[in-house]
Structure formats: structure tokens, C-alpha cells
mmCIF file with all atom_site columns, C-alpha atoms in Angstrom:
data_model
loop_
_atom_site.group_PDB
_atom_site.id
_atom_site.type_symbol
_atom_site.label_atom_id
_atom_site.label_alt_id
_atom_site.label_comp_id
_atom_site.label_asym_id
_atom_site.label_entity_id
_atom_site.label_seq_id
_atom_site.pdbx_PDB_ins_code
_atom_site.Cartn_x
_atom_site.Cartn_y
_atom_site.Cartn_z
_atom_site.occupancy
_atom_site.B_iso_or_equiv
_atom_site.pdbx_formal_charge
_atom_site.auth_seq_id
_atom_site.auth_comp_id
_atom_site.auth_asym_id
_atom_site.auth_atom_id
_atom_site.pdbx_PDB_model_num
ATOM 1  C CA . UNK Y 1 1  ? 47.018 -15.038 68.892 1.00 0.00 ? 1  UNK Y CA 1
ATOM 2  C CA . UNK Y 1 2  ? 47.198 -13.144 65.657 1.00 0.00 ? 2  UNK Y CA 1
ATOM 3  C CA . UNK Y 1 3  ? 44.508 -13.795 63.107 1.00 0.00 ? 3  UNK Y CA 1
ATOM 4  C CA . UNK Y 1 4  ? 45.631 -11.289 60.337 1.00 0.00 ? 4  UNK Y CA 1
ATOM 5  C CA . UNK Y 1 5  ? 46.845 -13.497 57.517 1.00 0.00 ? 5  UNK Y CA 1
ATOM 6  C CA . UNK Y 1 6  ? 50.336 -12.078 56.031 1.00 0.00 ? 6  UNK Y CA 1
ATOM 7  C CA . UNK Y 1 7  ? 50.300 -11.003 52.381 1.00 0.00 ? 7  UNK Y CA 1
ATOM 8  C CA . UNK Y 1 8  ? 51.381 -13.140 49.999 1.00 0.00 ? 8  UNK Y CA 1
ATOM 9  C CA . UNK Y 1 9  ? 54.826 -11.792 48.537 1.00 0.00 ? 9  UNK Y CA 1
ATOM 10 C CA . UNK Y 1 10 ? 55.391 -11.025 45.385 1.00 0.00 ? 10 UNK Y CA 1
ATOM 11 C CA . UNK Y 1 11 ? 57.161 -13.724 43.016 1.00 0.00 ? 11 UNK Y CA 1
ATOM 12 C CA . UNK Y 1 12 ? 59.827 -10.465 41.623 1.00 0.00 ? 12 UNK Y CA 1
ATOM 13 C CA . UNK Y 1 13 ? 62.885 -12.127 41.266 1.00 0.00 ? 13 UNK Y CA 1
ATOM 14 C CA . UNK Y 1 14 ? 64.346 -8.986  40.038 1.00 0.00 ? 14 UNK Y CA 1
ATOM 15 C CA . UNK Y 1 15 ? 64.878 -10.194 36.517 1.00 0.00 ? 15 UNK Y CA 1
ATOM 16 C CA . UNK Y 1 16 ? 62.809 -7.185  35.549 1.00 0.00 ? 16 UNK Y CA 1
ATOM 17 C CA . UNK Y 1 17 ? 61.900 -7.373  31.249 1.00 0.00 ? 17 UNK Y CA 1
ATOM 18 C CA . UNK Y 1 18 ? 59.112 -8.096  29.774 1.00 0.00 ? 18 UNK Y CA 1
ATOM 19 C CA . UNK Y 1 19 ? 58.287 -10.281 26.338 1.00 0.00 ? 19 UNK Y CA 1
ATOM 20 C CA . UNK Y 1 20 ? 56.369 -8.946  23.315 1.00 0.00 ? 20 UNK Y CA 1
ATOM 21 C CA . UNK Y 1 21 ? 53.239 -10.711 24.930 1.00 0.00 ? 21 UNK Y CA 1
ATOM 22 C CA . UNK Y 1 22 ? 53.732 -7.855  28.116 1.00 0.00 ? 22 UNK Y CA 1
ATOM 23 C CA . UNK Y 1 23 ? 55.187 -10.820 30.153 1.00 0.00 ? 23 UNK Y CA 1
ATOM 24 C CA . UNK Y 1 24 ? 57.609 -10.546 32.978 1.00 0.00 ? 24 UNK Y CA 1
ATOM 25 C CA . UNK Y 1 25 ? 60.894 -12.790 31.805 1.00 0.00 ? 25 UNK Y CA 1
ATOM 26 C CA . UNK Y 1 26 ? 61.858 -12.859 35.342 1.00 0.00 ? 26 UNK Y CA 1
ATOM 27 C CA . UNK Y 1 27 ? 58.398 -13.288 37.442 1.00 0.00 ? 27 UNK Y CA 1
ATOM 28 C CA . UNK Y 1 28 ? 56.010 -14.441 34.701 1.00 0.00 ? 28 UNK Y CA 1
ATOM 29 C CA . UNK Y 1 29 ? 53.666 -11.652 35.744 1.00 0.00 ? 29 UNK Y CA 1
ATOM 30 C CA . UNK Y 1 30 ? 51.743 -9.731  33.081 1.00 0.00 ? 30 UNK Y CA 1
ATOM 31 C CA . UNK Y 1 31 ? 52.396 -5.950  32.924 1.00 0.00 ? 31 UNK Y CA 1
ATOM 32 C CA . UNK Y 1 32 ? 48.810 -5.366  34.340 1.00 0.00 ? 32 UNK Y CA 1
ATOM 33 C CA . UNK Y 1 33 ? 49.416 -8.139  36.912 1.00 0.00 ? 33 UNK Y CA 1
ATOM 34 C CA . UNK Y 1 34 ? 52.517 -6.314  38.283 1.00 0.00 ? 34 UNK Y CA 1
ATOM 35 C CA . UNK Y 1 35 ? 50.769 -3.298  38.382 1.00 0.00 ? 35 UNK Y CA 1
ATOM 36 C CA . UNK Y 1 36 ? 47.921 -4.135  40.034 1.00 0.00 ? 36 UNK Y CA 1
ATOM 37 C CA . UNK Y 1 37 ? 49.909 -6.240  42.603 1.00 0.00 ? 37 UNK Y CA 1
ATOM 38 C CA . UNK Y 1 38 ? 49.760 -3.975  45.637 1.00 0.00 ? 38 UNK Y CA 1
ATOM 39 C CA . UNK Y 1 39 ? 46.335 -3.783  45.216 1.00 0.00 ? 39 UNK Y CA 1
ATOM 40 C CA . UNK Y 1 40 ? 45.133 -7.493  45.276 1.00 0.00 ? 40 UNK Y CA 1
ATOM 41 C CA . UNK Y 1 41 ? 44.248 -9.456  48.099 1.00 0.00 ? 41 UNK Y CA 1
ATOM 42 C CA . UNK Y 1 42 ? 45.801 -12.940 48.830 1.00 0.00 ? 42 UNK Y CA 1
ATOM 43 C CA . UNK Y 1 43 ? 43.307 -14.796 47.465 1.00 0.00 ? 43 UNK Y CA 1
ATOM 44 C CA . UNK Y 1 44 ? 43.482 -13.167 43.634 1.00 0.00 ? 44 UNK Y CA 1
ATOM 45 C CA . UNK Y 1 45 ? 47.457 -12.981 44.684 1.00 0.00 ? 45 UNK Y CA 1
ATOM 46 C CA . UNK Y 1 46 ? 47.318 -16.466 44.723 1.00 0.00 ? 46 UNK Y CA 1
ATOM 47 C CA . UNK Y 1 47 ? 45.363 -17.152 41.599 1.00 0.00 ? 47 UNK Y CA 1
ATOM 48 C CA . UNK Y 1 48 ? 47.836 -14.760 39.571 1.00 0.00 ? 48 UNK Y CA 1
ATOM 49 C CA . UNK Y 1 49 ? 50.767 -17.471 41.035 1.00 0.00 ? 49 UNK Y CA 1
ATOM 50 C CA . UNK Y 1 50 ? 48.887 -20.227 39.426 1.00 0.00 ? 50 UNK Y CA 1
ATOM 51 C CA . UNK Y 1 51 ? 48.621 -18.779 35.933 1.00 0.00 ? 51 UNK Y CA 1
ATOM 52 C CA . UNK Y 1 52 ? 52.860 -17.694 36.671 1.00 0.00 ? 52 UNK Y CA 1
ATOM 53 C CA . UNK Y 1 53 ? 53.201 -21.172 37.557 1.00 0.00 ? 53 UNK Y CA 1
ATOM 54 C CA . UNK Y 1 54 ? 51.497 -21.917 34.277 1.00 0.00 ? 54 UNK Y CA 1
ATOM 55 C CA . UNK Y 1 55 ? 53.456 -19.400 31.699 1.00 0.00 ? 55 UNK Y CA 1
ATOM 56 C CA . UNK Y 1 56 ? 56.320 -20.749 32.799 1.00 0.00 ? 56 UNK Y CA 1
ATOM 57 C CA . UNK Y 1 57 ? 55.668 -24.170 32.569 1.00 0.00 ? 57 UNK Y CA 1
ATOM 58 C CA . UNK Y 1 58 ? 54.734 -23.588 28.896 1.00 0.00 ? 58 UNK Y CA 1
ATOM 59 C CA . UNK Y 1 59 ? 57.564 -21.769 28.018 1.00 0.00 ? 59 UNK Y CA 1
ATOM 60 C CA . UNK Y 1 60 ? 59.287 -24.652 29.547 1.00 0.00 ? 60 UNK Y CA 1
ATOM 61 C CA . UNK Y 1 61 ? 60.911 -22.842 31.993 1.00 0.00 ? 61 UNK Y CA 1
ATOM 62 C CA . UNK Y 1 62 ? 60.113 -25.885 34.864 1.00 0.00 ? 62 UNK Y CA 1
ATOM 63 C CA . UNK Y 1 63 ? 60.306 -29.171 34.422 1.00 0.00 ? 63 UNK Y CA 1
ATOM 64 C CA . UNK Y 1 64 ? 56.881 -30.702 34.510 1.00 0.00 ? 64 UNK Y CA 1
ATOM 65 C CA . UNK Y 1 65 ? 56.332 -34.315 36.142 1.00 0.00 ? 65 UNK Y CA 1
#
């Protein structure tokens, strides 16, 4: 059995443009956050999913519950 966790992808719906605050329109990722992507393990991949989840729920993108 194979114990190597897969990497989380990457959120890039390929909506690529970002805001005047240096956020992705498409992804919600921060310029520095898409940069730094390929470098982060799963675990700080995962944290920089909440805070997408976050921007766009503030910018009303989703529909909250």
C-alpha cells in the first residue's frame, strides 16, 4: 500500500486576473499565494483554500448557509 499522500491541486480555474487588492478573480488566490503554490506542502495548501473559500464568500461569490 502507498502511504505518500497526493498533493493537493491547485484551485486555477483558468480565469487568470487579478483585482486591485492582488487577488485572483478566477481562483481567489493572492499573487504571492499563486506564486508560492508549487512550493507549499498540503497542509499550508490547504489553509490557503480556507482563506479562498473565505474571499469569495465575502465578495459574495457563494452562497453562504
Amino acid at each position: 500500500m502507498n502511504d505518500v499522500e497526493k498533493p493537493v491541486r491547485s484551485p486555477c480555474v483558468h480565469v487568470c486576473a487579478l483585482d486591485e487588492q492582488d487577488v485572483c478573480i478566477g481562483c481567489q488566490r493572492t499573487a504571492a499565494e499563486i506564486t508560492r503554490w508549487g512550493r507549499m506542502d498540503n497542509a499550508e495548501r490547504r489553509e490557503v483554500l480556507q482563506h479562498c473559500l473565505e474571499r469569495a464568500r465575502a465578495a459574495g461569490l457563494l452562497m453562504t448557509s
